Coordinates of C-alpha atoms and ligand atoms in Angstrom, one line a residue:
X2 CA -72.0 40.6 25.1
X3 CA -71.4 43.7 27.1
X4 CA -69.6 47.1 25.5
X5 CA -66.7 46.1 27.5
X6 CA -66.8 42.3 26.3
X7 CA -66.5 43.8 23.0
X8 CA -63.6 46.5 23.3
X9 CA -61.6 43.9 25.0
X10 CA -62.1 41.5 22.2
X11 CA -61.5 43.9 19.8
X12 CA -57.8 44.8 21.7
X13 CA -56.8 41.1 21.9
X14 CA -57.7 41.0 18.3
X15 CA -55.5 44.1 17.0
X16 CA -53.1 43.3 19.6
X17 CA -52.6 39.6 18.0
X18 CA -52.8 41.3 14.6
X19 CA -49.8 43.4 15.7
X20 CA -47.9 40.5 17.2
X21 CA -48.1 38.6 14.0
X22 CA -47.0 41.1 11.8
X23 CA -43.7 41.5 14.2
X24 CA -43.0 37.9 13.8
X25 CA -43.4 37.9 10.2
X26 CA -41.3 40.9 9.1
X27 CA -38.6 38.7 11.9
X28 CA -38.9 35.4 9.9
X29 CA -38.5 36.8 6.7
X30 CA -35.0 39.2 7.9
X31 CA -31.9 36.9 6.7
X32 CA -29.7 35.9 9.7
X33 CA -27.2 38.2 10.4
X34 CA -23.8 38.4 12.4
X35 CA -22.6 41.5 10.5
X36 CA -23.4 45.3 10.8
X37 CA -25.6 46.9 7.9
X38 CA -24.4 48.3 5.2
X39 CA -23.2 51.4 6.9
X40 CA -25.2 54.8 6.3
X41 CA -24.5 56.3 2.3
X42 CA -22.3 52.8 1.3
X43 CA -24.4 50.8 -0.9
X44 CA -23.5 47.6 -2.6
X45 CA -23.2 48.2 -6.3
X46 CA -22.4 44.1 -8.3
X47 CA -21.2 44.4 -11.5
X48 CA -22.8 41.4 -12.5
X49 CA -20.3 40.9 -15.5
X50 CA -17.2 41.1 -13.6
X51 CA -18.4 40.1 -10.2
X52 CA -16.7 43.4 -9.0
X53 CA -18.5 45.6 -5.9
X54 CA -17.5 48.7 -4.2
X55 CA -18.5 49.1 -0.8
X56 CA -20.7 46.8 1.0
X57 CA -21.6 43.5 -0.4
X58 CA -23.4 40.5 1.9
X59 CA -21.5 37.1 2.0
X60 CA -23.4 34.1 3.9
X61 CA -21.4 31.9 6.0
X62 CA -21.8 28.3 4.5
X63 CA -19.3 26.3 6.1
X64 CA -17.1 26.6 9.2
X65 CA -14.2 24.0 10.2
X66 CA -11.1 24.2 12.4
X67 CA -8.1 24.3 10.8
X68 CA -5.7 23.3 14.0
X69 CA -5.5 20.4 16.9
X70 CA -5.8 23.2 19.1
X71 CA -9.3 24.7 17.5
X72 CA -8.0 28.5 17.9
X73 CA -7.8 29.0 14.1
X74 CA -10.9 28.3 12.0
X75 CA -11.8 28.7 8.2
X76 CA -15.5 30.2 7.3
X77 CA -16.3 30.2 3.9
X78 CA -18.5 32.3 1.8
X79 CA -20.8 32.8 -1.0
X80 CA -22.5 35.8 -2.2
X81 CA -26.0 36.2 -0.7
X82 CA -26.7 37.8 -4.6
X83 CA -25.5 34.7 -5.9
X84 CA -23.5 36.5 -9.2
X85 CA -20.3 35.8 -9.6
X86 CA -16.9 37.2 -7.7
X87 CA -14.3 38.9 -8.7
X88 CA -11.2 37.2 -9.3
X89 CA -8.7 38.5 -6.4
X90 CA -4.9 38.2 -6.4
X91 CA -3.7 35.5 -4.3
X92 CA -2.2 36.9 -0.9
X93 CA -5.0 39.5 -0.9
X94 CA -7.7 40.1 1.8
X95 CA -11.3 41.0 2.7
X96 CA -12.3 43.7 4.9
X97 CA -15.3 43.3 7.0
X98 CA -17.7 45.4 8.8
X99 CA -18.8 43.5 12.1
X100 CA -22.0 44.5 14.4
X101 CA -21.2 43.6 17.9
X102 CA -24.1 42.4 20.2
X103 CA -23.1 44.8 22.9
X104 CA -24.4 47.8 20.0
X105 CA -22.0 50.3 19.5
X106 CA -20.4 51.5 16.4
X107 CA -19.3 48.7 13.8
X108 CA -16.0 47.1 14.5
X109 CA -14.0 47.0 10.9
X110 CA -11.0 44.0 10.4
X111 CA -9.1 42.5 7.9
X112 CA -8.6 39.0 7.1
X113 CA -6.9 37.1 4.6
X114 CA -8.5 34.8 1.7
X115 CA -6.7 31.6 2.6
X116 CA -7.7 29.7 -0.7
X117 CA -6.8 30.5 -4.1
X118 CA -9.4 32.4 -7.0
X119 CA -12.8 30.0 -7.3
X120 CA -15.6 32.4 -8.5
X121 CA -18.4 31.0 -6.6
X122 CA -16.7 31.3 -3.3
X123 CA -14.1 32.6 -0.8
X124 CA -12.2 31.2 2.6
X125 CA -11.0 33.4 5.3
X126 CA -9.0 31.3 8.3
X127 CA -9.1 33.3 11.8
X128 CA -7.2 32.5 14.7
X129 CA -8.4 33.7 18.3
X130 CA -6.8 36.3 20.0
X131 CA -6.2 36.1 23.2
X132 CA -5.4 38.4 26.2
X133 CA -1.3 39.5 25.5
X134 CA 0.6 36.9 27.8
X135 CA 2.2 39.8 30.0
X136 CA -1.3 41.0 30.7
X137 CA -4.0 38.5 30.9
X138 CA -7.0 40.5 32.7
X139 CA -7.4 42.3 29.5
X140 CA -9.9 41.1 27.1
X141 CA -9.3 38.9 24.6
X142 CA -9.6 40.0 21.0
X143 CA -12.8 41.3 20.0
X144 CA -13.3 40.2 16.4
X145 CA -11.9 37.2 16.3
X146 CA -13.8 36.0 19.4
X147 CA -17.0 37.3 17.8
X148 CA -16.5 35.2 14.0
X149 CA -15.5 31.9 16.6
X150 CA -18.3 32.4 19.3
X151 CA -21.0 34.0 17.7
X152 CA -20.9 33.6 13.9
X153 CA -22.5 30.5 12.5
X154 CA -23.5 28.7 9.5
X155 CA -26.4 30.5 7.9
X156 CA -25.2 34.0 8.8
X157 CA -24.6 36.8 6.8
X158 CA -22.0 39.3 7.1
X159 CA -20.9 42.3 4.8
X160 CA -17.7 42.6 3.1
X161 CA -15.6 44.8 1.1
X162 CA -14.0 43.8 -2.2
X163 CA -10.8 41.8 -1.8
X164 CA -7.7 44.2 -1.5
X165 CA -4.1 44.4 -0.5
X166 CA -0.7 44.8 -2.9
X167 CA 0.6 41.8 -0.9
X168 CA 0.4 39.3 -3.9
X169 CA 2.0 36.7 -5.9
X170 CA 3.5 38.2 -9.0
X171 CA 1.9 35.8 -11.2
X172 CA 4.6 37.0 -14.4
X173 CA 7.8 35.5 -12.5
X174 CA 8.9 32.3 -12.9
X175 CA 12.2 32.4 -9.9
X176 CA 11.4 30.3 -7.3
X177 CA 9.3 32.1 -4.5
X178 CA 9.6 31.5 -1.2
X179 CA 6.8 31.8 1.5
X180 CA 7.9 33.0 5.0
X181 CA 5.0 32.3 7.5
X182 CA 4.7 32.6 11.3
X183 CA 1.6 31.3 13.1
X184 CA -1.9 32.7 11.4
X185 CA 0.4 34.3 8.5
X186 CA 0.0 31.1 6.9
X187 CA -3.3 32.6 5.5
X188 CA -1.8 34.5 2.2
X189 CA 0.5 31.9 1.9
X190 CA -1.9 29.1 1.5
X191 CA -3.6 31.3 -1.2
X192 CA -0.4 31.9 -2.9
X193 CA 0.6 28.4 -2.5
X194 CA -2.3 26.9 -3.7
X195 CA -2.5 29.3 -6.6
X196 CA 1.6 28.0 -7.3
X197 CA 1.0 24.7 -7.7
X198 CA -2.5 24.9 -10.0
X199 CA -1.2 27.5 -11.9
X200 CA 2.5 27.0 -12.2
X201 CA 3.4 23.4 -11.5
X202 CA 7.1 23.9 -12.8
X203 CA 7.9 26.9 -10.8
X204 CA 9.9 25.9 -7.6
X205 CA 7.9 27.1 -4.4
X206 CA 9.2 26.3 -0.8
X207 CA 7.5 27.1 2.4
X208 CA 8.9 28.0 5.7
X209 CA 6.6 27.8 8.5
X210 CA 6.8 28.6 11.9
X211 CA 4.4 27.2 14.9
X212 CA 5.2 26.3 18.5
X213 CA 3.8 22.4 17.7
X214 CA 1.6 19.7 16.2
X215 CA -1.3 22.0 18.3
X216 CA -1.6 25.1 16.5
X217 CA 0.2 23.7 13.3
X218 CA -3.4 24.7 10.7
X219 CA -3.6 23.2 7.3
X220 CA -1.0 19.9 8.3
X221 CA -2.6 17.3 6.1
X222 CA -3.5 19.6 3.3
X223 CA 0.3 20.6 3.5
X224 CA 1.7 17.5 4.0
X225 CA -0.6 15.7 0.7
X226 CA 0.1 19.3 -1.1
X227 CA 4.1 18.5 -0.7
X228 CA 3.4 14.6 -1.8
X229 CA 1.7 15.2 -4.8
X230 CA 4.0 18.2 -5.9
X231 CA 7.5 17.6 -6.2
X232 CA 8.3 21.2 -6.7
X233 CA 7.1 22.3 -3.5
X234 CA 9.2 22.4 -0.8
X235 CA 7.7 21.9 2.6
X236 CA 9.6 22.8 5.7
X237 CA 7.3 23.3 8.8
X238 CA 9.5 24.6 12.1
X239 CA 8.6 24.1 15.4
X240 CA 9.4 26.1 18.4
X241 CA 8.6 24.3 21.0
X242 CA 7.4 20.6 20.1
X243 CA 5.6 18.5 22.1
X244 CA 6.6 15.1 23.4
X245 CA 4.4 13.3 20.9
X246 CA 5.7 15.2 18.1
X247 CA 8.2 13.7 15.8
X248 CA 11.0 15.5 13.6
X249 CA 10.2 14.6 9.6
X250 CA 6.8 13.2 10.0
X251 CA 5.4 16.2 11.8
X252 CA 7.8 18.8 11.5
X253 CA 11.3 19.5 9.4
X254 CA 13.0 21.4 11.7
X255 CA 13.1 22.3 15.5
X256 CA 13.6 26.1 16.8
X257 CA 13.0 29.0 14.5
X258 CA 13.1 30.4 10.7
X259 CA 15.9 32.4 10.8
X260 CA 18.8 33.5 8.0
X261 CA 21.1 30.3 9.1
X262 CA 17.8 27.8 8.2
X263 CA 17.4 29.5 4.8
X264 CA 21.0 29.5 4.1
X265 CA 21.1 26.3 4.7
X266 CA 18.3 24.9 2.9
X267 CA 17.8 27.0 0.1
X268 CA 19.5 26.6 -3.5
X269 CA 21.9 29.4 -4.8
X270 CA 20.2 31.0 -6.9
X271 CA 17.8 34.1 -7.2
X272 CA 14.5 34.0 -5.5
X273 CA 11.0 35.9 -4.6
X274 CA 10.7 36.0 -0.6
X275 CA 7.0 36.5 0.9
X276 CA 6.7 37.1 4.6
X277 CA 4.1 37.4 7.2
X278 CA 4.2 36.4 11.0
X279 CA 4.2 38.1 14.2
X280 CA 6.1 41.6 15.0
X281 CA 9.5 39.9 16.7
X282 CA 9.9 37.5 13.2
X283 CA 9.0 40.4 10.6
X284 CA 11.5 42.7 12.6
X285 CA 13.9 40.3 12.6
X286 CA 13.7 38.3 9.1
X287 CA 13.1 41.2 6.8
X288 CA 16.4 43.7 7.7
X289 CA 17.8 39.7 7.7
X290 CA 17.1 39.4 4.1
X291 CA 18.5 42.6 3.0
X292 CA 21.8 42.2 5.0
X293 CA 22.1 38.7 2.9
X294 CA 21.6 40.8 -0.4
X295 CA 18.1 39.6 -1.3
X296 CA 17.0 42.7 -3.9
X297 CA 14.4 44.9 -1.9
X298 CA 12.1 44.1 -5.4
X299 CA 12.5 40.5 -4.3
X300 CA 10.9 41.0 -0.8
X301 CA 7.4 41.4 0.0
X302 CA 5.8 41.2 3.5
X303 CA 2.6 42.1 5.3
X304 CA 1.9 42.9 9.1
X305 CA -1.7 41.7 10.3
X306 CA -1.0 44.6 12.7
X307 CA 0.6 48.3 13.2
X308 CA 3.5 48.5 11.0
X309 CA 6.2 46.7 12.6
X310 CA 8.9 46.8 9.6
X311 CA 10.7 49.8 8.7
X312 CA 10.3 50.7 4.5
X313 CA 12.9 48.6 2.6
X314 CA 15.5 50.6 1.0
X315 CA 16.0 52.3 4.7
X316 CA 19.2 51.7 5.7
X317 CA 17.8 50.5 9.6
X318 CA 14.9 49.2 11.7
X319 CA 15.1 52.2 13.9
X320 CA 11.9 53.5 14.7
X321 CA 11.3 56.5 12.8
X322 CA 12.6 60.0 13.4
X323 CA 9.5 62.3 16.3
X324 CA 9.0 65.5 14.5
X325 CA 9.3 67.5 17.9
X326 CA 7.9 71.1 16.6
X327 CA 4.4 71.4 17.8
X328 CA 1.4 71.7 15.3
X329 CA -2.3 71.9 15.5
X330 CA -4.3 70.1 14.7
X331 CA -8.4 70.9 14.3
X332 CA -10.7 68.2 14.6
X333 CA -14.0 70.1 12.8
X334 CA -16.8 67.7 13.7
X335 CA -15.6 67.7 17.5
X336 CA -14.7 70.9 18.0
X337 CA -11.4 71.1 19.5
X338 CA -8.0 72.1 18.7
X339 CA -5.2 69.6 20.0
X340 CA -1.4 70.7 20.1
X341 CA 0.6 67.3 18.3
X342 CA 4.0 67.5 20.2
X343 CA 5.1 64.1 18.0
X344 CA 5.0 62.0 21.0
X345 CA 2.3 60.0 19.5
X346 CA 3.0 57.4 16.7
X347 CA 0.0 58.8 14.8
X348 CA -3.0 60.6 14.3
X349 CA -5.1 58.0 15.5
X350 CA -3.1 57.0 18.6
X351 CA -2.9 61.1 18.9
X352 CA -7.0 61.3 18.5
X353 CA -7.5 58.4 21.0
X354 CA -5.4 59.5 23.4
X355 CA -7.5 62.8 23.8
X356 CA -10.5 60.8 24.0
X357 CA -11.8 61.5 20.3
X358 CA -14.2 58.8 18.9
X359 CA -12.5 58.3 15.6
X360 CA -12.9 54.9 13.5
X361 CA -10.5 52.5 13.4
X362 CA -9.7 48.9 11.8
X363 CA -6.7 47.4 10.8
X364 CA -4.2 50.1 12.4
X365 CA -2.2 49.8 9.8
X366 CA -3.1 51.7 6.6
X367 CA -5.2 48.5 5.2
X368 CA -8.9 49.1 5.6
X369 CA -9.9 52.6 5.0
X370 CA -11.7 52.3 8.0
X371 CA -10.1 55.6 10.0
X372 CA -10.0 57.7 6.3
X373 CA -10.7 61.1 7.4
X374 CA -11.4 63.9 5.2
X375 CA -8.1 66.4 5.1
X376 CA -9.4 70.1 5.0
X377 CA -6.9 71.4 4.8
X378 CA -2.5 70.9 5.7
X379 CA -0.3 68.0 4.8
X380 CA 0.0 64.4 6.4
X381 CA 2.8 62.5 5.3
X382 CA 3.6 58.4 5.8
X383 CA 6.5 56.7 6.6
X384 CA 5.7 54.1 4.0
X385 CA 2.5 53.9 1.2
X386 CA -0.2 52.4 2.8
X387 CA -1.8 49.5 1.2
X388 CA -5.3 51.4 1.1
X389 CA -5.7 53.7 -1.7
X390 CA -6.7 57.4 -0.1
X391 CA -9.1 59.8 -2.1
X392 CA -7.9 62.7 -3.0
X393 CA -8.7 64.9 0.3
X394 CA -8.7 62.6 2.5
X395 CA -5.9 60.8 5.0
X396 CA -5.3 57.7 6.8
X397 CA -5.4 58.4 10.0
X398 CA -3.8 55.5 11.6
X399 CA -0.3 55.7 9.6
X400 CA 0.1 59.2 9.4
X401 CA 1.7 62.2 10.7
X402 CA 1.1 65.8 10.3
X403 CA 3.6 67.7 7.9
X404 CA 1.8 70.8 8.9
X405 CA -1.4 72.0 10.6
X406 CA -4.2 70.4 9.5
X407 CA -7.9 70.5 9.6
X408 CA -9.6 67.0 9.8
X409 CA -13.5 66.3 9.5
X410 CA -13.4 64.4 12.1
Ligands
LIG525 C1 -4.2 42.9 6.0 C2 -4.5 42.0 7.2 C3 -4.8 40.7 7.0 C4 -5.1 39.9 8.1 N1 -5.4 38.6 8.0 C5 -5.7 37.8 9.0 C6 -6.0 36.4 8.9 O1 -6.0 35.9 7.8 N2 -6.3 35.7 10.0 C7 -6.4 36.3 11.3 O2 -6.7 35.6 12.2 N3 -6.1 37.6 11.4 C8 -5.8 38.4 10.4 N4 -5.5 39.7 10.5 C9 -5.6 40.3 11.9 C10 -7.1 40.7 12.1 O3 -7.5 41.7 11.3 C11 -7.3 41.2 13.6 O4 -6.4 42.2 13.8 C12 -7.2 40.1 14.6 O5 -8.2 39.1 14.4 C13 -7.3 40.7 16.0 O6 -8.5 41.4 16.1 P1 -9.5 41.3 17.3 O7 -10.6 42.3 17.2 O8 -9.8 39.9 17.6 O9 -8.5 41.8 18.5 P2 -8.5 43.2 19.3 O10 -9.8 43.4 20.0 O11 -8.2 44.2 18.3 O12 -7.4 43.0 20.3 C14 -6.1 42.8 19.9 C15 -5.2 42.5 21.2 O13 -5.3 43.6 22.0 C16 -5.5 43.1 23.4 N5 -6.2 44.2 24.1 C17 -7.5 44.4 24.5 N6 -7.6 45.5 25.2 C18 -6.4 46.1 25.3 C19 -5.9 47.2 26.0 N7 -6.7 48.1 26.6 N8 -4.6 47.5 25.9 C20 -3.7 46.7 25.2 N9 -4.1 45.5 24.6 C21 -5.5 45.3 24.6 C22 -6.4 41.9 23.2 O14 -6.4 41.1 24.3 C23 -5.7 41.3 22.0 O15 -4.6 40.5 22.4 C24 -5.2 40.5 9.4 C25 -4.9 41.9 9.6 C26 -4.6 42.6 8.5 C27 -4.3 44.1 8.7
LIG526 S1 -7.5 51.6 10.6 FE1 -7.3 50.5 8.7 S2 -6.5 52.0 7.4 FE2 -6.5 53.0 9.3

């Protein structure tokens, strides 16, 4: 064997060597769809409550559709740790952090658990977004064509803690009822299904909306729900039915849940209302409610968006007042000093607007994800956002500056 027999053997050698070792460290790396556990979060189990802060990683162990259609489908998940969960309060949700394969920063969104408390495992029921109607060459939504394309049995995504004060108050014993359009179903299947385990007595009805038998999620569980419970009260509304579809054996009522459908199908008598459907229903059910005399206490609702309800107790649905004096406000980590002139409906829209890479989420005070640190000044909120701020820090997505501030951001 020559000396240059021998080096070249020697190369393939190390060079295999190398190749194997790659592949190994590969295999052994769990599957995942998710982001890591961004920089400085870590996932601390506390493995007597089954409580976590920050980042925790779930694996995907089922996925099914939940709809004719297939645009809403549940994943559920268990604890890659395998310890126990936390018991959450039905109508709550999980927020995830989601690692895109085009790279990029982590995408964070909220979503629903759509079962009730089981402390091995949780559901989450996600509807594709598509491009708004009015303006289809935009691209469809982001996340939720990510979890139905790309995340799959076996995978592993990370996840905060469940969270929201959108719940079932599990001390009354009034009759609730659950007001859902479309993919707001989700709480209201957790509620529901808490209701009739937990409280058998207590009256429940549910009003849901859907345009027909294609996008109506959840129909036989429904329908064998309201046959085995006589105290739940199922009244599914279609908007637009199909030709196939029949009043009372797929639907109760044609057109749309409005104040002249409760009035007429509710009993006197007090009850607890839970909302949660698209901007036009909230906007229009909620002020609804009010004008009939419901008790603000006895209203509860949730956007899965930007805050499209006014704060109850305010006497309209007018958006809220532009602060017009001009303010600045000092982004420290960027460098720059913006003028807010209040034509912006936050800081967020305000920072994205000037082309500032700021975090975002939920855009609507759920998910901490755009939580900036306040240096100093005042930001107020039209409303209290369902994500509990730090002291010295804001939400940048739901607020306004009272004053000049100083962001780290
Ligand atoms: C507390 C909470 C609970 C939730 N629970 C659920 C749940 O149980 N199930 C569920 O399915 N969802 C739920 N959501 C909604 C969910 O978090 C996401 O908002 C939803 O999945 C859409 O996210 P996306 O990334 O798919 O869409 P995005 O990428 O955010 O897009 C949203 C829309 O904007 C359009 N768009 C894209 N580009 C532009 C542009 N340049 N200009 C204007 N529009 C544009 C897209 O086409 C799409 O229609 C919940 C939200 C919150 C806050
Ligand atoms: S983006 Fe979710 S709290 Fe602001």
């Amino acid at each position: 064997m020559t000396a240059a027999q021998l080096l070249a053997y020697i190369t393939v050698a190390v060079l295999l060597q190398v190749v194997a070792g790659a592949a190994f460290a590969v295999w052994r790396r769990p599957s995942t769809a998710g982001a890591p556990p961004p920089a400085g979060v870590d996932e601390a189990v506390d493995s007597a409550t089954g409580a976590w802060s920050g980042w925790r990683d779930f694996r995907v162990v089922r996925r099914e559709f939940e709809d004719a259609a297939k645009t809403q489908c549940s994943f559920h998940l268990q604890p890659v740790d395998g310890a126990r969960l936390v018991p959450f309060q039905p109508g709550q949700y999980l927020t995830f952090s989601l690692k895109l394969p085009n790279g990029g920063r982590a995408l964070t969104r909220c979503y629903s658990l759509s079962d009730r408390p089981d402390p091995t495992g949780y559901r989450i029921t996600i509807k594709r977004v598509p491009p708004p109607a009015d303006r289809p060459e935009l691209p469809p939504g982001v996340s939720s064509g990510h979890f139905h394309d790309r995340v799959h049995e076996g995978d592993v995504l990370q996840v905060k803690a469940p969270s929201g004060h959108f719940f079932i108050d599990p001390n009354a014993s009034v009759p609730a009822v659950f007001i859902a359009g479309g993919i707001g179903i989700t709480p209201m299947m957790s509620m529901l299904r808490w209701c009739v385990a937990e409280q058998p007595e207590r009256l429940v009805h549910l009003y849901y909306g859907v345009r027909s038998s294609g996008d109506h999620a959840f129909k036989q569980v429904l329908e064998e729900l309201a046959a085995a419970h006589p105290a739940f009260k199922l009244n599914v509304v279609y908007g637009n039915p199909e030709a196939e579809d029949v009043q009372a054996r797929d639907y109760q009522h044609a057109g749309y849940i409005d104040l002249e459908l409760l009035r007429r199908t509710l009993p006197h008598g007090r009850h607890q209302f839970y909302v949660c459907g698209p901007p036009p229903m909230m906007q229009s059910l909620v002020p609804a409610l009010r004008e009939w005399g419901v008790q603000a206490d006895d209203i509860h609702f949730e956007a899965f968006g930007p805050a499209s309800v006014r704060p109850l107790g305010s006497a309209t649905n007018e958006p809220l007042a532009i602060t017009s004096a001009a303010m600045d406000v000092r982004f420290t980590r960027s460098g720059r000093t913006l003028a807010w002139d209040g034509q912006d409906a936050n800081l967020l829209d305000f920072a994205e607007r000037h082309d500032l890479a700021v975090d975002s989420g939920c855009r609507s005070g759920s998910c901490g994800a755009c939580q900036t640190r306040l240096l100093s000044g005042t930001v107020s909120y039209a409303d209290k956002p369902d994500h509990d701020i730090p002291k010295g820090h804001c939400l940048l997505c739901v607020g306004k500056p009272q004053s000049a501030l100083v962001l780290e951001a």
